[in-house]
mmCIF file of C-alpha atoms (C1' of nucleotides) in Angstrom:
data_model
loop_
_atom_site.group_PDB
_atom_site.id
_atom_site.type_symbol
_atom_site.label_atom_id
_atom_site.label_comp_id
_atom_site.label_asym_id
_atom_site.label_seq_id
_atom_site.Cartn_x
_atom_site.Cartn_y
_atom_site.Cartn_z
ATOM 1 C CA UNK A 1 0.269 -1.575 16.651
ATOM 2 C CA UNK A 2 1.521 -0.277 13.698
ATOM 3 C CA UNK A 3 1.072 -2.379 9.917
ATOM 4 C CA UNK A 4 3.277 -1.048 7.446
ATOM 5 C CA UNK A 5 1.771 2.180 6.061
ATOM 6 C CA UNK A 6 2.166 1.080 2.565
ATOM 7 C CA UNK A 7 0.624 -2.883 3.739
ATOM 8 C CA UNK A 8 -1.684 -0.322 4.622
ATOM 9 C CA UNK A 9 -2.392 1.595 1.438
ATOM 10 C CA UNK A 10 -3.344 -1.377 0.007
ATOM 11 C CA UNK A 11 -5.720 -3.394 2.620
ATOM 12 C CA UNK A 12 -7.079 -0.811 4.819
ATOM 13 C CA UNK A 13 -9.811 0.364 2.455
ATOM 14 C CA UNK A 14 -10.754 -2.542 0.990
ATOM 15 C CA UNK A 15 -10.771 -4.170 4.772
ATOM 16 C CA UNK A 16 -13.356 -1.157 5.904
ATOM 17 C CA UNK A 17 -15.506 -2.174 2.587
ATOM 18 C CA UNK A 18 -15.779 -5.619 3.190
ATOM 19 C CA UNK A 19 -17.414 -4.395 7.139
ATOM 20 C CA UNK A 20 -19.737 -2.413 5.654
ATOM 21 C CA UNK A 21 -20.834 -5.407 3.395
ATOM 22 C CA UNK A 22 -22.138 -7.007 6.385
ATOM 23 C CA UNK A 23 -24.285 -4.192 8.142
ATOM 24 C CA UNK A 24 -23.532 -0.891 8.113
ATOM 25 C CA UNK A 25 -21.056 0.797 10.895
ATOM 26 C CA UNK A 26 -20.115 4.208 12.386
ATOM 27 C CA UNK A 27 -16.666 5.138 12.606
ATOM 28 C CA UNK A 28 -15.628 4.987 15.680
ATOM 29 C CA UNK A 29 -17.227 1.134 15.644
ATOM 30 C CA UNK A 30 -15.173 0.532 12.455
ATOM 31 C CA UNK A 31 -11.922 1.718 14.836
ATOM 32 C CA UNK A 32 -12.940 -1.263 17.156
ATOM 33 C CA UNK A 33 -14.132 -3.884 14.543
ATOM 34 C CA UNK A 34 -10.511 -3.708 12.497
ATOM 35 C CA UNK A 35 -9.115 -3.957 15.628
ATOM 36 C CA UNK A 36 -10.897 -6.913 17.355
ATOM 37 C CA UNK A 37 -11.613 -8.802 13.843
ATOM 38 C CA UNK A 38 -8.045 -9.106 12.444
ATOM 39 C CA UNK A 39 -6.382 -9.105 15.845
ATOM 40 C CA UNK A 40 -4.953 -5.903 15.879
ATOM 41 C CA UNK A 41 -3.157 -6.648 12.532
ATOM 42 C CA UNK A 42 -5.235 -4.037 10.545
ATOM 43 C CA UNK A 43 -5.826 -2.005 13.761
ATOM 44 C CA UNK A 44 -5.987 1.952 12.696
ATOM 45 C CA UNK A 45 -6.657 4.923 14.528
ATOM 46 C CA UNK A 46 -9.003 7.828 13.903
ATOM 47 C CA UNK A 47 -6.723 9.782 12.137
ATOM 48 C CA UNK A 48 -6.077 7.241 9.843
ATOM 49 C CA UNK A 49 -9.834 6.002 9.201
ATOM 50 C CA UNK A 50 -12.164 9.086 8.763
ATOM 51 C CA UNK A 51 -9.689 10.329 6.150
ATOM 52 C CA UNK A 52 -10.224 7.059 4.765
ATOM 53 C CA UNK A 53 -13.954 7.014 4.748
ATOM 54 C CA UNK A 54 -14.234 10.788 3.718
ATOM 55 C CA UNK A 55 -12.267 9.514 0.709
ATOM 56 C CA UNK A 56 -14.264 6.429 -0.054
ATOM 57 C CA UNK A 57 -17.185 8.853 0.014
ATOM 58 C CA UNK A 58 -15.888 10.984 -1.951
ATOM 59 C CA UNK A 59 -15.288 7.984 -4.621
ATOM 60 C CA UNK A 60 -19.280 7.052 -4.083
ATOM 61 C CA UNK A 61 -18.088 3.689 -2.577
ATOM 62 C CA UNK A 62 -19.921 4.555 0.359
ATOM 63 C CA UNK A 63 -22.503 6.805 2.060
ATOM 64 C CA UNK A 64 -23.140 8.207 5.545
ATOM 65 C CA UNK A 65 -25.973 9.487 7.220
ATOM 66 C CA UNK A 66 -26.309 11.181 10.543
ATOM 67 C CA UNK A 67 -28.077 9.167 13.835
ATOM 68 C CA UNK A 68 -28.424 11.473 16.852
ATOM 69 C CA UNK A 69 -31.003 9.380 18.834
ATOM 70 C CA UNK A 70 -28.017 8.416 21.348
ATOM 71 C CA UNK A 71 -25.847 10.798 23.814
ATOM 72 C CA UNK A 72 -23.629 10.979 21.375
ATOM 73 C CA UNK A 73 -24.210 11.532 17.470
ATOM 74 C CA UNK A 74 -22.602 8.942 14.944
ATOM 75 C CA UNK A 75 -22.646 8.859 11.539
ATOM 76 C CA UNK A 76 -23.085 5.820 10.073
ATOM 77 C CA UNK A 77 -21.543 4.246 6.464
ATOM 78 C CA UNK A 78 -23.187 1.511 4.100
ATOM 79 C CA UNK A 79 -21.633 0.615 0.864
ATOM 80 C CA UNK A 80 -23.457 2.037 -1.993
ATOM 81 C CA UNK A 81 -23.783 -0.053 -5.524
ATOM 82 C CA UNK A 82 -20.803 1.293 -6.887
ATOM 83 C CA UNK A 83 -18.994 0.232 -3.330
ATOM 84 C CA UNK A 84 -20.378 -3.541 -3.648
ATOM 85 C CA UNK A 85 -18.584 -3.794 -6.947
ATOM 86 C CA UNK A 86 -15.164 -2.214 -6.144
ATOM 87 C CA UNK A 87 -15.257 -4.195 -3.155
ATOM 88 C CA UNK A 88 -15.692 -7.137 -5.182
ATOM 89 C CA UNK A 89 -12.723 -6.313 -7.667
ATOM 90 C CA UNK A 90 -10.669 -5.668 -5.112
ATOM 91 C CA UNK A 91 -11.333 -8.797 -3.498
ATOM 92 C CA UNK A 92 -10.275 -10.679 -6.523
ATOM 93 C CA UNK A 93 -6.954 -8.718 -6.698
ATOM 94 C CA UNK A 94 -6.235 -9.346 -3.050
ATOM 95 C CA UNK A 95 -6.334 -13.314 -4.108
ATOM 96 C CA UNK A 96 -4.061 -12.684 -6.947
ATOM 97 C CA UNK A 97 -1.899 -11.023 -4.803
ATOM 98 C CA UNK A 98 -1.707 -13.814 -2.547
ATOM 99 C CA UNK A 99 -1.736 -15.579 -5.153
ATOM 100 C CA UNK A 100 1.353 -14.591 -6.287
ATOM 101 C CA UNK A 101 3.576 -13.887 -3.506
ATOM 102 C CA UNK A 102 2.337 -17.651 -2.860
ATOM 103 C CA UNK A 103 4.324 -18.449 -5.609
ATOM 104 C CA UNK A 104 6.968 -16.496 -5.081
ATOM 105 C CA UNK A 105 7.350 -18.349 -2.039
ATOM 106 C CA UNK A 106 6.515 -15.414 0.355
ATOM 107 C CA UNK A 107 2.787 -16.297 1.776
ATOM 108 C CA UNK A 108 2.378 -20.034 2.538
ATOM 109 C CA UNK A 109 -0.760 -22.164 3.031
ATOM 110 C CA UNK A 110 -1.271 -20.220 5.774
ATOM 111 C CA UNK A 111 -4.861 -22.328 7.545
ATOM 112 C CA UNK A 112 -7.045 -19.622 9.103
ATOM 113 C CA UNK A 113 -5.319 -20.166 12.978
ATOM 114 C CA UNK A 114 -5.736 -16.859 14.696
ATOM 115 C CA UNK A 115 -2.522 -18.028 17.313
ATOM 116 C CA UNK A 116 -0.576 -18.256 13.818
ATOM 117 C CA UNK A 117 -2.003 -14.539 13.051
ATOM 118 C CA UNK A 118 -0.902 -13.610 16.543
ATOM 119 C CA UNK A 119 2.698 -14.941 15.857
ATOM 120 C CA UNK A 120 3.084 -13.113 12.902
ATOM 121 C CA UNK A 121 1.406 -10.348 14.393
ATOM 122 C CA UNK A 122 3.978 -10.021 17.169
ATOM 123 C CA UNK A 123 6.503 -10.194 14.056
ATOM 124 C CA UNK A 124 5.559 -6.594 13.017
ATOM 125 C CA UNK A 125 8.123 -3.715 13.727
ATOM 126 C CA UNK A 126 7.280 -1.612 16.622
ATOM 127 C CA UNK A 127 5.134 -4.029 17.464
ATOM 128 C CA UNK A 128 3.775 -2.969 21.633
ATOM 129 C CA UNK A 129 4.668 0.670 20.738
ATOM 130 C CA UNK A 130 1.762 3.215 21.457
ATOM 131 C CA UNK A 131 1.210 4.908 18.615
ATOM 132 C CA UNK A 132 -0.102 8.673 19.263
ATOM 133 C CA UNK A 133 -3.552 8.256 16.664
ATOM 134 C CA UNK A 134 -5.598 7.167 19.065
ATOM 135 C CA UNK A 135 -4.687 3.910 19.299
ATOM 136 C CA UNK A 136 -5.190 1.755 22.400
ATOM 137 C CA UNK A 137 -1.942 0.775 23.698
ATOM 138 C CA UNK B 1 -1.481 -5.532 -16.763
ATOM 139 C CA UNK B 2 -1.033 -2.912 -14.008
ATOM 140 C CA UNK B 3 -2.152 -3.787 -10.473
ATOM 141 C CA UNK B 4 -3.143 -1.751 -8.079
ATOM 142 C CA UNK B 5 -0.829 1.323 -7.059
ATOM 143 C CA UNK B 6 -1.531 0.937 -3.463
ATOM 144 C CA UNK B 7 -1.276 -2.554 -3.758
ATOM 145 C CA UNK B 8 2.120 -2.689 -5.449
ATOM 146 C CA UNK B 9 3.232 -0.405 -3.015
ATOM 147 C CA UNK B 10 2.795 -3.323 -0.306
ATOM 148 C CA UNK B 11 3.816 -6.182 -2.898
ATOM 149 C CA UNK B 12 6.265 -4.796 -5.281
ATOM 150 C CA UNK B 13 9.649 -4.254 -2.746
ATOM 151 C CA UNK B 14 8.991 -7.524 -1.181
ATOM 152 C CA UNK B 15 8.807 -9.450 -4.367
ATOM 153 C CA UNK B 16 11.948 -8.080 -5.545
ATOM 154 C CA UNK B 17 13.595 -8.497 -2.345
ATOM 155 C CA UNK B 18 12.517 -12.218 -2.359
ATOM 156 C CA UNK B 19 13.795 -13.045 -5.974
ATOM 157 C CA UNK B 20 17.614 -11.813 -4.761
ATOM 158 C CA UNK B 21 17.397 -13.815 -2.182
ATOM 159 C CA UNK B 22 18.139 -16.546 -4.359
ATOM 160 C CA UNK B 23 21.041 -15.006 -6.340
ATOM 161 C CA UNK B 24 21.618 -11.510 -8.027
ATOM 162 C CA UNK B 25 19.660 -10.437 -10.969
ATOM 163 C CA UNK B 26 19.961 -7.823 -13.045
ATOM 164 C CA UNK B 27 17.187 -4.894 -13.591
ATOM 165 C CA UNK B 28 15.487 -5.923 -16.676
ATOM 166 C CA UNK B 29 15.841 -9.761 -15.837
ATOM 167 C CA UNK B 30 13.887 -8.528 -12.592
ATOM 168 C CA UNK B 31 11.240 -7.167 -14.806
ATOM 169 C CA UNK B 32 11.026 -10.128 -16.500
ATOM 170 C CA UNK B 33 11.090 -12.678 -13.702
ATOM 171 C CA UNK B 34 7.944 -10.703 -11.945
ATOM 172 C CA UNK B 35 6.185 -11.095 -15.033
ATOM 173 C CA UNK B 36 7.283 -15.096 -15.407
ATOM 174 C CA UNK B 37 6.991 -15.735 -11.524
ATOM 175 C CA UNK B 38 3.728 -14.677 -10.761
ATOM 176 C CA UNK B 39 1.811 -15.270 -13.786
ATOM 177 C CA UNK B 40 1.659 -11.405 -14.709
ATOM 178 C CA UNK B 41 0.182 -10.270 -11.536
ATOM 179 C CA UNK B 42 3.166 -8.536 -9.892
ATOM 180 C CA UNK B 43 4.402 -7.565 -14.025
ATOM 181 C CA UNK B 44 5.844 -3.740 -13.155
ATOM 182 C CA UNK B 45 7.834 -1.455 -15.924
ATOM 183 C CA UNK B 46 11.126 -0.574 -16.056
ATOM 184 C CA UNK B 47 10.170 3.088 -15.085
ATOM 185 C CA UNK B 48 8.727 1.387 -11.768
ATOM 186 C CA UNK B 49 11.367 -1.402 -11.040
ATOM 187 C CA UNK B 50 14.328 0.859 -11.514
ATOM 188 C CA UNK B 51 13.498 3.631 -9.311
ATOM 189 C CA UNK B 52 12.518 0.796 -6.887
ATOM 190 C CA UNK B 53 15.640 -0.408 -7.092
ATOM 191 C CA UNK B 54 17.450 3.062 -6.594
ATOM 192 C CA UNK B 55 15.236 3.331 -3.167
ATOM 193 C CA UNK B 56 16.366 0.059 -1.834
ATOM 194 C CA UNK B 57 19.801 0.111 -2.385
ATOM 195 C CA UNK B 58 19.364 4.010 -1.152
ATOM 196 C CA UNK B 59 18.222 1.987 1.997
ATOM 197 C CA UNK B 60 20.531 -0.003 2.083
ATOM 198 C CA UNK B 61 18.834 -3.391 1.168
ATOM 199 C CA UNK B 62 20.403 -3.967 -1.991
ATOM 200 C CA UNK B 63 23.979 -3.412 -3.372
ATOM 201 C CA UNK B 64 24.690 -3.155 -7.123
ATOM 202 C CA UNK B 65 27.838 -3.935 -9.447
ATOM 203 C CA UNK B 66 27.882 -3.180 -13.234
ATOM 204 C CA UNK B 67 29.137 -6.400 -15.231
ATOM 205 C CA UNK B 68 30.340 -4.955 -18.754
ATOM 206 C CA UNK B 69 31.806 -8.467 -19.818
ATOM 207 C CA UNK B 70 28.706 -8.946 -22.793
ATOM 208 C CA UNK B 71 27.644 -6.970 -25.861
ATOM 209 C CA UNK B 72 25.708 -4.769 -23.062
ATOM 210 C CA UNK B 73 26.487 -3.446 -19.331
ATOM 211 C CA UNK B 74 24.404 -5.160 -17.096
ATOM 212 C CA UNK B 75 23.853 -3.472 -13.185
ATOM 213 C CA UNK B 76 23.910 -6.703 -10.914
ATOM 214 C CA UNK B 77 21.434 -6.516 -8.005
ATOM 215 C CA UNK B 78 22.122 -8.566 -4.656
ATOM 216 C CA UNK B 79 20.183 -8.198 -1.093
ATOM 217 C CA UNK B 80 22.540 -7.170 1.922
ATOM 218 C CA UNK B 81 22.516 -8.372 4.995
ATOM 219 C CA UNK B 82 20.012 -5.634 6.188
ATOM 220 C CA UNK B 83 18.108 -6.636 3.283
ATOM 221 C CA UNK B 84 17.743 -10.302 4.388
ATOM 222 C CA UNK B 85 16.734 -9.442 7.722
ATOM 223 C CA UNK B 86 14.251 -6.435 6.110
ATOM 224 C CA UNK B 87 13.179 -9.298 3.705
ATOM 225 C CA UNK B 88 12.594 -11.866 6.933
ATOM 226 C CA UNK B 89 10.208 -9.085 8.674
ATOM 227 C CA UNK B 90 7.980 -7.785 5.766
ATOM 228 C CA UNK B 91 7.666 -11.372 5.113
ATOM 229 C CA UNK B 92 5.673 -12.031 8.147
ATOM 230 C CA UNK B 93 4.091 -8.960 8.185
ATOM 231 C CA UNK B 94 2.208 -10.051 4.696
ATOM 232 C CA UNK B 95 1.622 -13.442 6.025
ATOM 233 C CA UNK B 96 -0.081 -11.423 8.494
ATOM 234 C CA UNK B 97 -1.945 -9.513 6.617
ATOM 235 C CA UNK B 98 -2.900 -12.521 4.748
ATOM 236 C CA UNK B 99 -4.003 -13.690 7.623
ATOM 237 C CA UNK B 100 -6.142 -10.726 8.608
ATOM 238 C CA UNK B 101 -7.676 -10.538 4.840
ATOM 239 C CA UNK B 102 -8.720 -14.038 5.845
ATOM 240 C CA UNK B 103 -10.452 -13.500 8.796
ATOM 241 C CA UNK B 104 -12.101 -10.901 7.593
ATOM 242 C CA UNK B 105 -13.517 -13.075 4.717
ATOM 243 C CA UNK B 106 -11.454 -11.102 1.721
ATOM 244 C CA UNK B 107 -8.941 -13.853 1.066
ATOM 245 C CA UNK B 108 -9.644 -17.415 1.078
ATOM 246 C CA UNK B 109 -7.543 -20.492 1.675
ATOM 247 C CA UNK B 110 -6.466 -20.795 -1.815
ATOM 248 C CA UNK B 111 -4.304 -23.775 -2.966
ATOM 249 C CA UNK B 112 -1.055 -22.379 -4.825
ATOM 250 C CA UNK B 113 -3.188 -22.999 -8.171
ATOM 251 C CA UNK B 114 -1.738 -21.040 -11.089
ATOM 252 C CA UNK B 115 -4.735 -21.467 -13.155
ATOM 253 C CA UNK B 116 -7.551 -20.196 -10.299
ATOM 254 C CA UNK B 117 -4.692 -17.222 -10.077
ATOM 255 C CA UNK B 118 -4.575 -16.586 -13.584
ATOM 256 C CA UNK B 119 -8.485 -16.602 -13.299
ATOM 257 C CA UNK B 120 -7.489 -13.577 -10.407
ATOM 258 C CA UNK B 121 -5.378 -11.436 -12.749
ATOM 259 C CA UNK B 122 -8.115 -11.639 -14.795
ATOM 260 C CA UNK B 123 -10.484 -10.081 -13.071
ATOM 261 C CA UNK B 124 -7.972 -7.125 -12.039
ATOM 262 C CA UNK B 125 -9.331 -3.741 -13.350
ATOM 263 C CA UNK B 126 -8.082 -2.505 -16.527
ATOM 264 C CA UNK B 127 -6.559 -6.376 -17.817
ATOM 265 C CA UNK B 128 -5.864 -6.704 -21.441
ATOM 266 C CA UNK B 129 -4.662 -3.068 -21.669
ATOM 267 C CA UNK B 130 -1.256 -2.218 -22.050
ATOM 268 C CA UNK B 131 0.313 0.301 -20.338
ATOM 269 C CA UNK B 132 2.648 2.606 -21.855
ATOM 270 C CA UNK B 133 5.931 2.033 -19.398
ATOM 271 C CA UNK B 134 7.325 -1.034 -21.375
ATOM 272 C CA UNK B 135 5.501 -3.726 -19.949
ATOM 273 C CA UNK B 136 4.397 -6.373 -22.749
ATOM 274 C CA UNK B 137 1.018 -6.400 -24.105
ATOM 275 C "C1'" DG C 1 -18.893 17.089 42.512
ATOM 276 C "C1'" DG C 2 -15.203 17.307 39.524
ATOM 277 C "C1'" DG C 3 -11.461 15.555 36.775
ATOM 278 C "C1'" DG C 4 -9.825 12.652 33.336
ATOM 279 C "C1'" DG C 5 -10.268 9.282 29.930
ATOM 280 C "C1'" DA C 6 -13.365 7.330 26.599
ATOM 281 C "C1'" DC C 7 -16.236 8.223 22.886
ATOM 282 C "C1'" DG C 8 -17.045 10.403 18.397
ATOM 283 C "C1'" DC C 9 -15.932 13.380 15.249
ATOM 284 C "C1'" DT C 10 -13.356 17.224 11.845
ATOM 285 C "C1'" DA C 11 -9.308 19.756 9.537
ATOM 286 C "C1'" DT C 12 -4.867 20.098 7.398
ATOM 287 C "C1'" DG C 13 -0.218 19.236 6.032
ATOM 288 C "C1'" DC C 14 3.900 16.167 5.363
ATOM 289 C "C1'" DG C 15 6.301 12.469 3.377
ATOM 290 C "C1'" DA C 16 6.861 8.137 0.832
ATOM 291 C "C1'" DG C 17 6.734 5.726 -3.351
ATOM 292 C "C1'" DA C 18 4.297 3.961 -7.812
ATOM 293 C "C1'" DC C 19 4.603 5.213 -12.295
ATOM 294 C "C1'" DA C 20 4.136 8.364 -16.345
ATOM 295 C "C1'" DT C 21 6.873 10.869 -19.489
ATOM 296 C "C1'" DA C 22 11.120 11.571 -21.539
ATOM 297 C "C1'" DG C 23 15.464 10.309 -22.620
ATOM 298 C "C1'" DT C 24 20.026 7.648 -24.142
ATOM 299 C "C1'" DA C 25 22.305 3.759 -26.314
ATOM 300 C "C1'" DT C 26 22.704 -0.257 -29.062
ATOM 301 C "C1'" DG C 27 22.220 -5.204 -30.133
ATOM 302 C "C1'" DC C 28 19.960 -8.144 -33.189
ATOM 303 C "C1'" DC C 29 16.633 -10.096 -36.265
ATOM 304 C "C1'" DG C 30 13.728 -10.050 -40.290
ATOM 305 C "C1'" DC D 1 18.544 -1.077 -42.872
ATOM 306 C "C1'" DG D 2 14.774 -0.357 -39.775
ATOM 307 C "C1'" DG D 3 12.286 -1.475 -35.818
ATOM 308 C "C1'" DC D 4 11.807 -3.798 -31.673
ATOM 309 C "C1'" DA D 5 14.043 -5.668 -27.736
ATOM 310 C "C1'" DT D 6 17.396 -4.939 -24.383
ATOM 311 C "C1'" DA D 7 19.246 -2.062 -20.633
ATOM 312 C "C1'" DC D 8 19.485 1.769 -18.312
ATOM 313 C "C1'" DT D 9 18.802 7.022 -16.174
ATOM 314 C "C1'" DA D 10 16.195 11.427 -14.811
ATOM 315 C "C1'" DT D 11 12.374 13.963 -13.068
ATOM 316 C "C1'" DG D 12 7.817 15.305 -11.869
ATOM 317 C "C1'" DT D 13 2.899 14.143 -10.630
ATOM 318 C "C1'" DC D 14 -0.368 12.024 -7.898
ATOM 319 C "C1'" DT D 15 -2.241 9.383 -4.114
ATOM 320 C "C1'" DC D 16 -3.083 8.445 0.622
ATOM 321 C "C1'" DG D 17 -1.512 6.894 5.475
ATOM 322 C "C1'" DC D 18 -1.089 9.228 9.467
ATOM 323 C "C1'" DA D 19 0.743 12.889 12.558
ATOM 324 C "C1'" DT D 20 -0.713 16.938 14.776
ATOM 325 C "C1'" DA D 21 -4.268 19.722 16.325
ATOM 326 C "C1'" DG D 22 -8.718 20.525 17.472
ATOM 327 C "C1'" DC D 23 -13.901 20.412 19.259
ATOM 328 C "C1'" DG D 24 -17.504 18.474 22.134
ATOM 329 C "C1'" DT D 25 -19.308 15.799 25.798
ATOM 330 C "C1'" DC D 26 -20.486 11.540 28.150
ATOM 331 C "C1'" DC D 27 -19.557 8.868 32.087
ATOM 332 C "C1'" DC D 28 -17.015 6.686 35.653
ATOM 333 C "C1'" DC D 29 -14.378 6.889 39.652
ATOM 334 C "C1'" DC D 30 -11.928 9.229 43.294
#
DNA sequence: GGGGGACGCTATGCGAGACATAGTATGCCG
DNA sequence: CGGCATACTATGTCTCGCATAGCGTCCCCC
């Protein structure tokens, strides 16, 4: 369910950091953790987040190692130091963000109600469309 | 006190689309109300706001009128009809995003507090340097 | 037993838009 | 009178989401 590619720009990296802060993930588990944590809202397909994590390696935000004990090999990502701290900055400017379009009168006090996310979810253009990245319908 | 790219990519149209909804402004009182309105955080240049304005009115959002009654023309911005509606949906896509940032722990429930956002735009990368596009120091 | 979808990943190119650089013009204040 | 503010236009660079295409194979169900 498509998010605004340039909504997207700007929170689907720093969404996949904040993940990783917990424990670390492989991709395909990131795929399924966007989608189930923010209700579909930051949902992405493959094609969207390997790029994404081949880029935030190449940055040395994070760092990926191979695990081919199961049928099927995954390679896992953990932030790395230098990961931690952009994730931290970019934290803040997400809340001055808010922040502003708060003031601006675009974001309200918006309480953490996941039927309200699912209202404005259902607000998104194209929203039910099947997009062809491996999305689940 | 730039922002993010990527992040003003998701912020900047919206912001300008919400300050016409009021009433038309004019370019460089655009520039200036971002930078009043939202304590710096969504500041942008001229060489950002006016091709941002060209793109929306290219799309049909905005519609302009030149107003050469003072010392110096002035191009009058106003939001169209499609722009209200365009202006109703990427609203509630960032409320969902906000939302999403929120449940993934990124953004909190923050009270519309202009000094804890000033504290924000503080902590964006690169603050205190002024960039070369016109902004103020 | 085999087919198809799920699982898990890689490669590459296109298009959109922020913003830098460069420019023009001139009003106005010290 | 000079410099900064005011007000705008033109163009090119850079970044990255995501589409398209692909490989490999596990596993479930008919």
């Amino acid at each position: 369910m498509p998010l605004d590619r340039e909504l997207m720009r700007g929170a689907g990296p720093v969404a996949v950091l904040k993940l990783l802060e917990r424990r670390e993930m492989y991709g395909y588990e990131l795929v399924e953790a966007l989608e189930q944590r923010t209700d579909g809202v930051l949902a992405m397909g493959q094609s969207t987040l390997y790029p994404m994590l081949y880029n935030l390696e190449g940055k040395g935000l994070v760092a990926s190692r191979w695990d081919d004990s199961g049928p099927r090999g995954r390679k896992y990502y953990r932030l790395t130091g230098t990961g931690k701290r952009r994730l931290a900055a970019d934290t803040a400017q997400w809340n001055a963000v808010t922040g502003a379009m708060r003031q601006l009168g675009i974001v309200g006090r918006l309480a953490a109600d996941p039927a309200r996310a699912l209202e404005y979810r259902l607000a998104i253009p194209t929203a039910g469309l099947a997009p062809s990245n491996g999305l689940r319908p």
